[in-house]
Amino acid sequence: MATADTAAPAPTPVQLLLQRINELTQRQKIAAAAAIAIAIAMLVGVWLWTRQPEYAVLFSNLEERDGGNIVTALQQQNVPYRFSPGGNAILVPANQVHDVRLRLAAQGLPKGGLVGFELMENQKLGVSQFHEQVNFQRALEGELARTIQSISSVASARVHLAIPKQSGFLRDEQKPTASVMVNLHPGRTMDAAQVAGIVHLVASSVPQLANDRVSVIDQNGNLLTSRSDPLRNAGLDATQLNYVREVENSYIRRIETILTPLVGGDNFKAQVTADVDFNQVEETAETFKPNPSPDQAIRSQQTSEQSVREPAAQGVPGALTNQPPVPATAPITSPNVPGGGTGAGGTANGNRAATINYELDRTVQHTKQSVGQVKRLSVAIVVNQRTETLPNGQTRQVALSDDEVNRITSLVREAMGFSQKRGDTLNVSSAQFAAAKEEGPAAVPIWKDPEIQEIGKEVLKYVVILVALAFVYFGVIRPLIRSVAPEKAEGPEAGREPGAEGEEEVLVSLSHGAAERTFDHKLAEAKELAKTDPKVIANLIKEWMGTNEEGKK
C-alpha cells in the first residue's frame, strides 16, 4: 500500500477574513467603512460628553457692569464659561483659570465698583477746585468702603460723606456727617463692638467728624448705631437681656443639679422668670436727732452778766426837782458790804445771759445700689408621674404623693434661695408627660434629593455609554463579522472532508470508548461498515492510494 500525501494546511482565521472581505462588492465595502466610521464617531462623542472639563471659579461677587464686560471678553476669546447655581460667580475650565485671569487683567477687568485714591492719579491739567474736591471725596469714600469690607461678616459696603464747605464765620460753620451701609453675609450679624469700630474708623478718617454723627445701617434697613435708638438711650440694650437670661439659666441649672439624682433628667422640666432691677440709684441722707441727751458734749459756751445801780430821788418835791441834773461826776464807790443794802434811796438792776452750743447729733448716709439686683423670682416645676409595675407585669403611671411633692418643693426652695420678703413664688406639680414625637425635617421626594439626582446623573451617563456600545456592537460590528467571517458547518456535515463537486462528504467519528476497544472489535466494526456502506470504504481506499475521482494519481 502506497503512502498517502500530506494534506494542505488549513487557512488561518485572518486569511479567511481577508478572503471574505475581498469577495465583497465595492458597494458593500463602502457601506461597511461608513458604518465603522459612524460607530467610531458615536463612541468618541459619548466619551467626550461623559468627560466634561472641570470648571473652577474665575470671579465671584462682581458688579453687574463688570460681569457683563467679563462675559463679553470671554465670548470674544472663545472661552467656555458657566454661571454658578446662585448666579454670583463665573466658572471657566479649571485648566484655563489663571490664563484667563491674566488676559482679563491686561484689559483692566474687573474694574470694581469702588474707586480709591487711584482716582487722583489721572488728574488732568486745568481741573477746577470743585472737581478736585469731589474726586477726593469719592476716593475717600471708596477707601473707607474697602477697609470696611475687610471685616469678616461684611460682604460689601458703601460710605456716603457729607462734608460741608468751609466757612470763615464760626457762626455759620457746619459739622460733617457720614452714613455707612453694610451688606452682611447670609446668617451673620454684627455686634456692638464691631459697629463701634466702624463708627470710630469713619470718624477718625474725616476731619471734625464726631462719632455721634456717623450712622450705620445693614441691608435690611436696620439702624445699627445707637444714636437714634430710644431704648439704648434709656439704658436698655441686648447686654441686659443676655444678663437676665444668664441669671435665669443659673437658677435652672441649680434646680436641675438637685433634682436630677432624685427623679432623673428626663422626668422634670423647670422654668425660672427673674425680675432684675437695672435702675442706677444713688441716695444721700442727712438726719438730726430731735432731742439730744443732757450729757451730750458741749461745743461752745458764752455767759454775759450786767449790773446797773440807779440813785434815789433827791430834793424837795416840786418844780425844782424837775430841773435837769447837774453834770455828773465820778462817784467814790466803796465795796459792797455783804448783807448790806444798796444804800439809802438807791436801786440796783442786774442782767445775766448764757449761750451754750452742744455738738449736733447728725447722720449723713450715701447709698449707691448695685445694678442688676434680682427683685423677684418665679419658679415653675413640673415632674413626670412615677412608673409603677403591676403584679401581672404591666406598667401604669402614678402621680406623686403629697409628701414627695413637699420634699421636692423644700429642696428647690433651698436651691433657689427662696425669699418671702422678696416676693418669690414656687409652684411644683406632678403630671404625665406626653410621648415625645420625633419630628424630623419634611420628607423630600426622592427625585428631588440632591444626592439621588447626582447618582442618577452618574448612572445615566454609564447607561448611555453601554447603550452606545451595544448599538455599535450589535448594529455594526456583529453584522460585519457575520457577513465577512466564514460560516461554520453545523450538524452532521461538520466532520466531512471537502471533496470534488458532486461527491458526498463522509462523516467519520469515533465513539467515546474507541481507544479502549481491542483490535478484534475494531475489525468487526470495519467489516460491518463495509457491508452497510461500501462507498465509504471505497472512498477511504482511494484516499489511501492518492487517487482522485477520475482515477488519476
Coordinates of C-alpha atoms in Angstrom, one line a residue:
M1 CA 0.0 0.0 0.0
A2 CA 1.4 3.4 -1.0
T3 CA 2.0 6.1 1.5
A4 CA -0.7 8.9 1.3
D5 CA 0.4 12.5 0.6
T6 CA 0.3 15.1 3.4
A7 CA -3.0 17.2 3.3
A8 CA -2.7 21.0 2.6
P9 CA -2.7 23.2 5.8
A10 CA -6.0 24.8 6.7
P11 CA -6.1 28.6 6.2
T12 CA -5.9 30.8 9.4
P13 CA -8.9 32.9 10.5
V14 CA -7.2 36.1 9.4
Q15 CA -6.7 34.7 5.9
L16 CA -10.3 33.6 5.8
L17 CA -11.4 37.1 7.0
L18 CA -9.3 38.8 4.2
Q19 CA -10.6 36.4 1.7
R20 CA -14.2 37.1 2.6
I21 CA -13.5 40.9 2.5
N22 CA -12.1 40.6 -1.0
E23 CA -15.2 38.7 -2.0
L24 CA -17.4 41.7 -1.0
T25 CA -18.6 44.1 -3.7
Q26 CA -17.4 47.7 -3.9
R27 CA -20.8 48.9 -2.5
Q28 CA -20.6 46.6 0.4
K29 CA -17.1 47.8 1.3
I30 CA -18.2 51.4 1.2
A31 CA -21.2 50.7 3.4
A32 CA -19.0 48.8 5.9
A33 CA -16.5 51.6 6.1
A34 CA -19.3 54.2 6.6
A35 CA -20.8 52.1 9.4
I36 CA -17.4 51.7 11.1
A37 CA -16.8 55.5 10.9
I38 CA -20.3 56.2 12.3
A39 CA -19.6 53.8 15.2
I40 CA -16.3 55.4 16.0
A41 CA -17.8 58.9 15.9
M42 CA -20.6 57.8 18.3
L43 CA -18.1 56.3 20.7
V44 CA -15.9 59.4 20.6
G45 CA -18.9 61.6 21.1
V46 CA -20.1 59.7 24.1
W47 CA -16.6 59.7 25.5
L48 CA -16.4 63.5 25.1
W49 CA -19.8 64.0 26.6
T50 CA -19.0 62.0 29.6
R51 CA -15.7 63.7 30.1
Q52 CA -16.8 67.3 30.6
P53 CA -14.0 69.7 31.7
E54 CA -13.9 70.5 35.4
Y55 CA -15.0 74.1 36.0
A56 CA -13.5 76.5 38.6
V57 CA -14.4 79.9 39.8
L58 CA -13.0 82.7 37.7
F59 CA -14.5 85.7 39.6
S60 CA -17.3 86.0 42.2
N61 CA -19.5 88.7 43.7
L62 CA -19.0 91.0 40.7
E63 CA -20.8 94.2 39.9
E64 CA -23.3 93.8 37.1
R65 CA -21.3 96.1 34.8
D66 CA -18.1 94.1 35.4
G67 CA -19.9 90.8 35.0
G68 CA -21.2 91.9 31.6
N69 CA -17.8 93.1 30.4
I70 CA -16.2 89.9 31.5
V71 CA -18.7 87.7 29.7
T72 CA -18.3 89.7 26.6
A73 CA -14.5 89.3 26.8
L74 CA -14.9 85.5 27.3
Q75 CA -17.1 85.2 24.2
Q76 CA -14.6 87.1 22.1
Q77 CA -11.8 84.8 23.3
N78 CA -13.9 81.7 22.7
V79 CA -13.5 80.6 26.3
P80 CA -16.4 78.3 27.5
Y81 CA -18.0 79.6 30.7
R82 CA -20.8 78.9 33.1
F83 CA -22.6 80.5 36.0
S84 CA -22.8 79.1 39.5
P85 CA -26.2 77.9 40.7
G86 CA -26.7 81.1 42.6
G87 CA -25.6 83.3 39.7
N88 CA -22.9 85.1 41.8
A89 CA -19.8 83.5 40.2
I90 CA -18.5 82.9 36.7
L91 CA -16.9 79.5 36.1
V92 CA -14.4 78.5 33.4
P93 CA -12.4 75.3 32.8
A94 CA -10.0 74.7 35.7
N95 CA -7.0 74.4 33.4
Q96 CA -7.7 77.9 32.0
V97 CA -8.4 79.9 35.1
H98 CA -5.0 81.5 35.6
D99 CA -4.5 82.2 31.9
V100 CA -8.0 83.9 31.6
R101 CA -7.4 86.0 34.7
L102 CA -4.1 87.3 33.3
R103 CA -5.7 88.1 29.9
L104 CA -8.6 89.9 31.6
A105 CA -6.3 91.8 33.9
A106 CA -4.4 93.1 30.8
Q107 CA -7.8 94.6 29.7
G108 CA -8.4 96.1 33.1
L109 CA -11.1 93.7 34.1
P110 CA -12.7 93.6 36.6
K111 CA -12.7 97.3 37.2
G112 CA -14.5 97.0 40.5
G113 CA -17.5 99.1 41.8
L114 CA -15.4 101.1 44.2
V115 CA -12.6 103.6 43.4
G116 CA -10.0 104.7 45.8
F117 CA -7.1 107.1 45.7
E118 CA -6.1 105.8 42.4
L119 CA -8.7 108.2 41.0
M120 CA -6.3 111.0 41.9
E121 CA -3.6 109.5 39.6
N122 CA -5.3 110.6 36.4
Q123 CA -5.9 114.2 37.2
K124 CA -6.0 116.4 34.2
L125 CA -4.5 119.9 33.9
G126 CA -7.0 122.6 34.4
V127 CA -9.4 120.8 36.6
S128 CA -11.4 123.1 38.8
Q129 CA -11.2 123.1 42.6
F130 CA -14.7 121.8 42.9
H131 CA -13.9 118.9 40.7
E132 CA -10.8 118.1 42.7
Q133 CA -12.8 118.2 46.0
V134 CA -15.4 115.8 44.5
N135 CA -12.8 113.4 43.3
F136 CA -11.1 113.5 46.7
Q137 CA -14.4 112.8 48.5
R138 CA -15.1 109.9 46.1
A139 CA -11.7 108.5 46.7
L140 CA -12.0 108.8 50.5
E141 CA -15.4 107.0 50.4
G142 CA -14.0 104.2 48.3
E143 CA -11.0 103.7 50.6
L144 CA -13.3 103.6 53.6
A145 CA -15.6 101.1 51.9
R146 CA -12.7 98.8 51.0
T147 CA -11.5 98.9 54.6
I148 CA -14.9 98.1 56.0
Q149 CA -15.3 95.2 53.5
S150 CA -12.2 93.6 55.1
I151 CA -14.4 92.7 58.1
S152 CA -15.3 89.0 58.0
S153 CA -19.0 89.5 58.4
V154 CA -19.3 92.2 55.8
A155 CA -19.8 91.2 52.1
S156 CA -19.9 94.8 50.7
A157 CA -20.2 98.3 52.0
R158 CA -21.0 101.8 50.8
V159 CA -19.9 105.0 52.5
H160 CA -21.5 108.4 52.0
L161 CA -19.8 111.5 53.4
A162 CA -21.5 114.9 53.7
I163 CA -18.6 117.3 54.0
P164 CA -19.8 121.0 54.1
K165 CA -17.9 123.8 52.6
Q166 CA -15.5 125.5 54.9
S167 CA -16.7 129.0 56.1
G168 CA -14.7 131.8 57.6
F169 CA -17.5 132.6 60.0
L170 CA -17.7 130.4 63.1
R171 CA -21.4 131.1 63.5
D172 CA -22.2 129.6 60.1
E173 CA -19.8 126.6 60.5
Q174 CA -21.4 123.2 59.9
K175 CA -20.0 119.8 61.0
P176 CA -19.6 116.9 58.6
T177 CA -21.7 113.7 58.8
A178 CA -21.3 110.2 57.4
S179 CA -23.6 107.3 56.6
V180 CA -22.4 103.7 56.1
M181 CA -24.5 100.9 54.6
V182 CA -23.1 97.4 55.1
N183 CA -24.3 94.2 53.3
L184 CA -23.7 91.3 55.6
H185 CA -23.1 87.7 54.6
P186 CA -26.1 85.4 55.0
G187 CA -26.5 84.2 58.6
R188 CA -24.0 86.6 60.1
T189 CA -24.6 89.6 62.3
M190 CA -22.5 92.5 63.8
D191 CA -22.1 93.0 67.5
A192 CA -22.0 96.4 69.2
A193 CA -18.1 96.3 69.3
Q194 CA -17.9 95.9 65.5
V195 CA -20.4 98.7 64.9
A196 CA -18.5 100.9 67.3
G197 CA -15.3 100.1 65.4
I198 CA -16.8 101.1 62.1
V199 CA -18.0 104.4 63.6
H200 CA -14.7 105.2 65.1
L201 CA -12.9 104.3 61.8
V202 CA -15.0 106.7 59.8
A203 CA -15.0 109.4 62.4
S204 CA -11.2 109.2 62.6
S205 CA -10.8 109.4 58.8
V206 CA -12.7 112.7 58.3
P207 CA -11.6 115.9 60.0
Q208 CA -14.0 117.3 62.6
L209 CA -16.3 114.4 62.3
A210 CA -17.7 113.2 65.7
N211 CA -18.8 109.7 66.5
D212 CA -22.4 110.7 67.1
R213 CA -22.6 112.0 63.5
V214 CA -22.0 108.6 61.9
S215 CA -24.9 106.3 61.1
V216 CA -24.5 102.6 60.2
I217 CA -27.4 100.5 58.7
D218 CA -27.5 97.0 57.2
Q219 CA -29.0 95.7 54.0
N220 CA -32.4 95.3 55.7
G221 CA -32.5 99.0 56.7
N222 CA -31.9 98.3 60.4
L223 CA -30.1 101.0 62.3
L224 CA -27.0 99.5 63.9
T225 CA -25.9 102.7 65.7
S226 CA -27.5 103.8 69.0
R227 CA -27.8 107.5 68.3
S228 CA -31.5 107.3 67.3
D229 CA -32.4 104.3 69.4
P230 CA -34.6 105.5 72.3
L231 CA -34.2 102.1 74.1
R232 CA -30.5 102.4 74.1
N233 CA -30.6 105.9 75.2
A234 CA -32.8 104.8 78.1
G235 CA -30.2 102.3 79.1
L236 CA -31.9 99.1 77.6
D237 CA -29.7 97.0 75.4
A238 CA -29.1 93.4 74.4
T239 CA -26.5 93.1 77.2
Q240 CA -29.1 93.5 79.8
L241 CA -31.3 90.9 78.2
N242 CA -28.4 88.5 78.0
Y243 CA -27.7 89.1 81.7
V244 CA -31.3 88.2 82.6
R245 CA -31.1 85.0 80.6
E246 CA -27.9 84.1 82.3
V247 CA -29.5 84.7 85.7
E248 CA -32.5 82.5 84.8
N249 CA -30.3 79.8 83.4
S250 CA -28.1 79.8 86.5
Y251 CA -31.2 79.1 88.7
I252 CA -32.4 76.4 86.3
R253 CA -29.0 74.7 86.5
R254 CA -29.2 74.7 90.3
I255 CA -32.6 73.1 90.2
E256 CA -31.5 70.5 87.6
T257 CA -28.5 69.7 89.8
I258 CA -30.6 69.0 92.9
L259 CA -33.5 67.1 91.1
T260 CA -31.7 65.0 88.5
P261 CA -30.4 62.4 91.1
L262 CA -34.0 62.1 92.5
V263 CA -36.3 61.9 89.5
G264 CA -34.0 61.7 86.5
G265 CA -33.0 64.3 84.0
D266 CA -35.9 63.5 81.6
N267 CA -38.6 63.4 84.2
F268 CA -38.9 67.1 85.1
K269 CA -38.9 70.5 83.5
A270 CA -38.1 73.8 85.2
Q271 CA -38.6 77.3 84.2
V272 CA -37.4 80.5 86.0
T273 CA -38.5 84.0 85.5
A274 CA -36.3 86.7 87.1
D275 CA -37.3 90.3 87.6
V276 CA -34.0 92.1 87.5
D277 CA -33.6 95.8 88.5
F278 CA -31.3 97.7 86.2
N279 CA -32.0 101.1 87.8
Q280 CA -29.0 103.1 89.0
V281 CA -29.9 104.7 92.3
E282 CA -27.8 106.9 94.5
E283 CA -29.1 108.3 97.8
T284 CA -27.7 110.8 100.2
A285 CA -29.5 111.3 103.6
E286 CA -28.7 113.7 106.5
T287 CA -30.6 113.2 109.8
F288 CA -30.6 115.1 113.1
K289 CA -31.8 113.8 116.5
P290 CA -34.7 116.0 117.6
N291 CA -33.9 115.8 121.4
P292 CA -30.3 115.5 122.3
S293 CA -29.4 113.9 125.6
P294 CA -28.4 116.1 128.6
D295 CA -24.9 114.5 128.8
Q296 CA -24.2 115.5 125.2
A297 CA -20.8 117.2 124.6
I298 CA -20.8 121.0 124.8
R299 CA -19.3 122.5 121.6
S300 CA -19.2 126.2 122.9
Q301 CA -20.5 128.2 125.9
Q302 CA -20.8 132.0 126.4
T303 CA -22.0 133.8 129.6
S304 CA -22.8 137.6 129.9
E305 CA -23.7 139.3 133.2
Q306 CA -24.6 143.0 133.7
S307 CA -25.5 145.0 136.9
V308 CA -26.8 148.7 137.0
R309 CA -27.3 150.9 140.1
E310 CA -29.7 153.8 139.8
P311 CA -29.6 156.7 142.5
A312 CA -32.7 157.5 144.5
A313 CA -34.7 160.7 144.1
Q314 CA -33.4 163.8 145.9
G315 CA -34.6 167.3 146.8
V316 CA -37.9 168.9 147.7
P317 CA -40.7 167.7 145.6
G318 CA -41.8 170.5 143.4
A319 CA -40.7 172.5 140.4
L320 CA -37.0 172.3 141.4
T321 CA -37.0 168.6 141.3
N322 CA -37.9 168.7 137.6
Q323 CA -34.7 170.7 136.7
P324 CA -32.1 168.9 134.6
P325 CA -29.4 167.3 136.7
V326 CA -26.1 168.8 137.3
P327 CA -23.1 167.4 135.4
A328 CA -22.2 164.0 136.6
T329 CA -19.0 163.5 138.5
A330 CA -17.3 160.3 139.2
P331 CA -18.6 159.0 142.5
I332 CA -16.4 157.5 145.0
T333 CA -17.5 153.9 145.4
S334 CA -16.8 151.6 148.1
P335 CA -17.1 147.8 148.0
N336 CA -20.4 146.4 148.9
V337 CA -20.7 145.1 152.3
P338 CA -22.1 141.6 152.5
G339 CA -25.5 141.6 153.8
G340 CA -25.8 145.3 153.3
G341 CA -28.3 147.1 151.2
T342 CA -27.8 149.2 148.2
G343 CA -27.7 152.4 150.1
A344 CA -30.3 154.8 151.1
G345 CA -32.5 155.8 148.3
G346 CA -30.6 153.6 145.6
T347 CA -31.9 150.8 143.2
A348 CA -29.7 148.0 141.7
N349 CA -30.7 146.2 138.4
G350 CA -28.9 143.1 137.1
N351 CA -28.9 141.1 133.8
R352 CA -27.3 137.7 133.1
A353 CA -27.3 135.8 129.8
A354 CA -25.7 132.4 128.9
T355 CA -25.4 130.7 125.5
I356 CA -24.4 127.1 125.3
N357 CA -23.8 125.3 121.9
Y358 CA -23.9 121.5 122.0
E359 CA -22.4 119.1 119.3
L360 CA -25.1 118.2 116.7
D361 CA -26.1 114.6 116.5
R362 CA -26.1 114.4 112.7
T363 CA -26.0 111.4 110.4
V364 CA -25.0 111.6 106.7
Q365 CA -25.6 108.4 104.7
H366 CA -24.7 108.0 100.9
T367 CA -26.1 104.8 99.3
K368 CA -25.5 103.6 95.7
Q369 CA -27.4 100.5 94.8
S370 CA -25.8 97.9 92.6
V371 CA -27.2 97.4 89.1
G372 CA -28.7 94.0 88.2
Q373 CA -30.2 93.0 91.5
V374 CA -32.9 90.3 91.5
K375 CA -36.1 91.8 92.7
R376 CA -38.3 88.7 92.4
L377 CA -38.1 85.1 91.2
S378 CA -40.9 83.0 89.8
V379 CA -40.2 79.3 89.5
A380 CA -42.4 76.6 87.9
I381 CA -41.5 72.9 88.0
V382 CA -43.5 70.0 86.6
V383 CA -42.5 66.5 87.5
N384 CA -43.4 63.4 85.5
Q385 CA -45.5 60.7 87.2
R386 CA -43.9 57.6 88.5
T387 CA -44.0 54.3 86.6
E388 CA -45.4 51.5 88.7
T389 CA -45.2 47.8 87.7
L390 CA -48.3 45.7 88.4
P391 CA -48.1 42.1 89.5
N392 CA -49.1 40.9 86.1
G393 CA -46.1 42.7 84.5
Q394 CA -47.9 45.7 83.1
T395 CA -47.0 49.3 84.0
R396 CA -49.0 52.3 84.8
Q397 CA -48.3 56.0 85.6
V398 CA -48.9 57.0 89.3
A399 CA -49.0 60.6 90.4
L400 CA -46.5 61.7 93.1
S401 CA -47.7 61.8 96.6
D402 CA -48.1 65.0 98.7
D403 CA -45.0 64.1 100.7
E404 CA -42.9 63.7 97.6
V405 CA -44.1 67.0 96.2
N406 CA -43.4 68.7 99.5
R407 CA -39.9 67.2 99.7
I408 CA -39.2 68.5 96.1
T409 CA -40.6 71.9 97.0
S410 CA -38.4 72.1 100.1
L411 CA -35.3 71.2 98.1
V412 CA -36.0 73.6 95.4
R413 CA -36.7 76.4 97.9
E414 CA -33.2 76.0 99.4
A415 CA -31.5 75.6 96.0
M416 CA -33.0 78.8 94.6
G417 CA -32.6 80.9 97.7
F418 CA -36.3 81.4 98.2
S419 CA -37.1 84.8 99.9
Q420 CA -40.6 85.5 101.2
K421 CA -39.7 89.1 101.8
R422 CA -38.6 89.5 98.2
G423 CA -41.9 88.0 97.0
D424 CA -40.6 84.9 95.4
T425 CA -43.1 82.2 94.2
L426 CA -42.6 78.5 93.6
N427 CA -45.1 76.0 92.1
V428 CA -44.3 72.3 91.9
S429 CA -46.8 70.0 90.2
S430 CA -46.9 66.4 89.0
A431 CA -48.3 65.4 85.6
Q432 CA -47.9 62.7 83.0
F433 CA -45.6 63.7 80.2
A434 CA -46.8 63.3 76.6
A435 CA -44.9 60.9 74.4
A436 CA -42.2 62.7 72.6
K437 CA -42.7 62.6 68.8
E438 CA -39.7 62.6 66.7
E439 CA -40.3 65.3 64.2
G440 CA -37.7 65.3 61.5
P441 CA -37.4 67.6 58.5
A442 CA -40.1 67.4 55.9
A443 CA -39.6 64.4 53.6
V444 CA -38.2 65.4 50.3
P445 CA -39.4 63.5 47.2
I446 CA -36.8 61.0 46.1
W447 CA -36.5 62.6 42.7
K448 CA -35.7 66.0 44.4
D449 CA -33.0 64.7 46.7
P450 CA -29.7 66.2 45.5
E451 CA -27.8 63.0 46.3
I452 CA -30.2 60.9 44.3
Q453 CA -30.0 63.4 41.5
E454 CA -26.2 63.1 41.4
I455 CA -26.4 59.3 41.5
G456 CA -29.0 59.4 38.7
K457 CA -26.8 61.5 36.6
E458 CA -23.8 59.2 37.0
V459 CA -25.9 56.1 36.3
L460 CA -27.5 57.8 33.2
K461 CA -24.0 58.6 31.9
Y462 CA -22.9 55.0 32.2
V463 CA -26.2 53.7 30.7
V464 CA -25.8 56.0 27.7
I465 CA -22.2 54.6 27.3
L466 CA -23.5 51.0 27.5
V467 CA -26.3 51.7 25.0
A468 CA -23.9 53.3 22.6
L469 CA -21.5 50.3 22.9
A470 CA -24.3 47.8 22.5
F471 CA -25.6 49.6 19.4
V472 CA -22.2 49.7 17.8
Y473 CA -21.6 46.0 18.5
F474 CA -25.0 44.6 17.6
G475 CA -25.7 47.1 14.8
V476 CA -22.4 47.5 13.1
I477 CA -19.6 45.1 14.3
R478 CA -21.6 41.9 14.6
P479 CA -23.3 42.2 11.2
L480 CA -20.0 42.9 9.5
I481 CA -18.4 39.9 11.2
R482 CA -21.2 37.7 10.1
S483 CA -21.0 38.9 6.5
V484 CA -17.2 38.7 6.3
A485 CA -16.2 35.7 8.5
P486 CA -16.6 32.2 7.1
E487 CA -19.7 30.2 8.2
K488 CA -19.0 27.3 10.4
A489 CA -20.5 24.0 9.4
E490 CA -23.2 22.7 11.7
G491 CA -24.8 19.3 12.2
P492 CA -23.5 16.0 10.8
E493 CA -21.6 17.8 8.0
A494 CA -19.1 19.3 10.4
G495 CA -16.8 16.3 10.2
R496 CA -16.9 15.8 6.4
E497 CA -13.9 16.5 4.3
P498 CA -14.3 18.6 1.2
G499 CA -14.1 16.6 -1.9
A500 CA -14.8 17.0 -5.6
E501 CA -18.0 18.6 -6.7
G502 CA -20.9 16.2 -6.6
E503 CA -19.1 13.9 -4.2
E504 CA -20.7 13.2 -0.8
E505 CA -18.7 14.1 2.2
V506 CA -18.3 11.3 4.8
L507 CA -18.6 12.0 8.5
V508 CA -16.1 10.0 10.4
S509 CA -16.5 10.0 14.2
L510 CA -15.1 7.8 16.9
S511 CA -17.1 6.7 19.8
H512 CA -16.1 7.6 23.4
G513 CA -14.5 4.2 24.1
A514 CA -12.7 3.7 20.7
A515 CA -9.3 4.0 22.3
E516 CA -10.1 1.2 24.7
R517 CA -11.5 -1.3 22.2
T518 CA -9.4 -4.2 21.1
F519 CA -8.2 -5.0 17.5
D520 CA -10.9 -7.6 17.1
H521 CA -13.7 -5.2 18.0
K522 CA -12.3 -2.6 15.5
L523 CA -12.0 -5.2 12.7
A524 CA -15.6 -6.3 13.3
E525 CA -16.8 -2.7 13.2
A526 CA -14.9 -2.1 9.9
K527 CA -16.4 -5.3 8.3
E528 CA -19.9 -4.1 9.4
L529 CA -19.3 -0.7 7.9
A530 CA -18.1 -2.3 4.7
K531 CA -21.3 -4.3 4.4
T532 CA -23.6 -1.4 5.2
D533 CA -21.9 1.4 3.3
P534 CA -19.3 0.1 0.9
K535 CA -19.0 3.5 -0.8
V536 CA -17.3 5.0 2.3
I537 CA -14.8 2.2 2.3
A538 CA -14.1 2.8 -1.4
N539 CA -13.5 6.5 -0.9
L540 CA -11.2 5.7 2.0
I541 CA -9.1 3.4 -0.1
K542 CA -8.9 6.0 -2.8
E543 CA -7.6 8.5 -0.3
W544 CA -5.0 6.0 0.8
M545 CA -3.9 5.3 -2.7
G546 CA -3.8 9.0 -3.5
T547 CA -6.2 8.9 -6.5
N548 CA -9.0 11.3 -7.3
E549 CA -12.4 10.6 -8.5
E550 CA -11.2 10.2 -12.2
G551 CA -8.6 7.6 -11.1
K552 CA -5.7 9.9 -11.6
K553 CA -2.8 9.7 -9.2

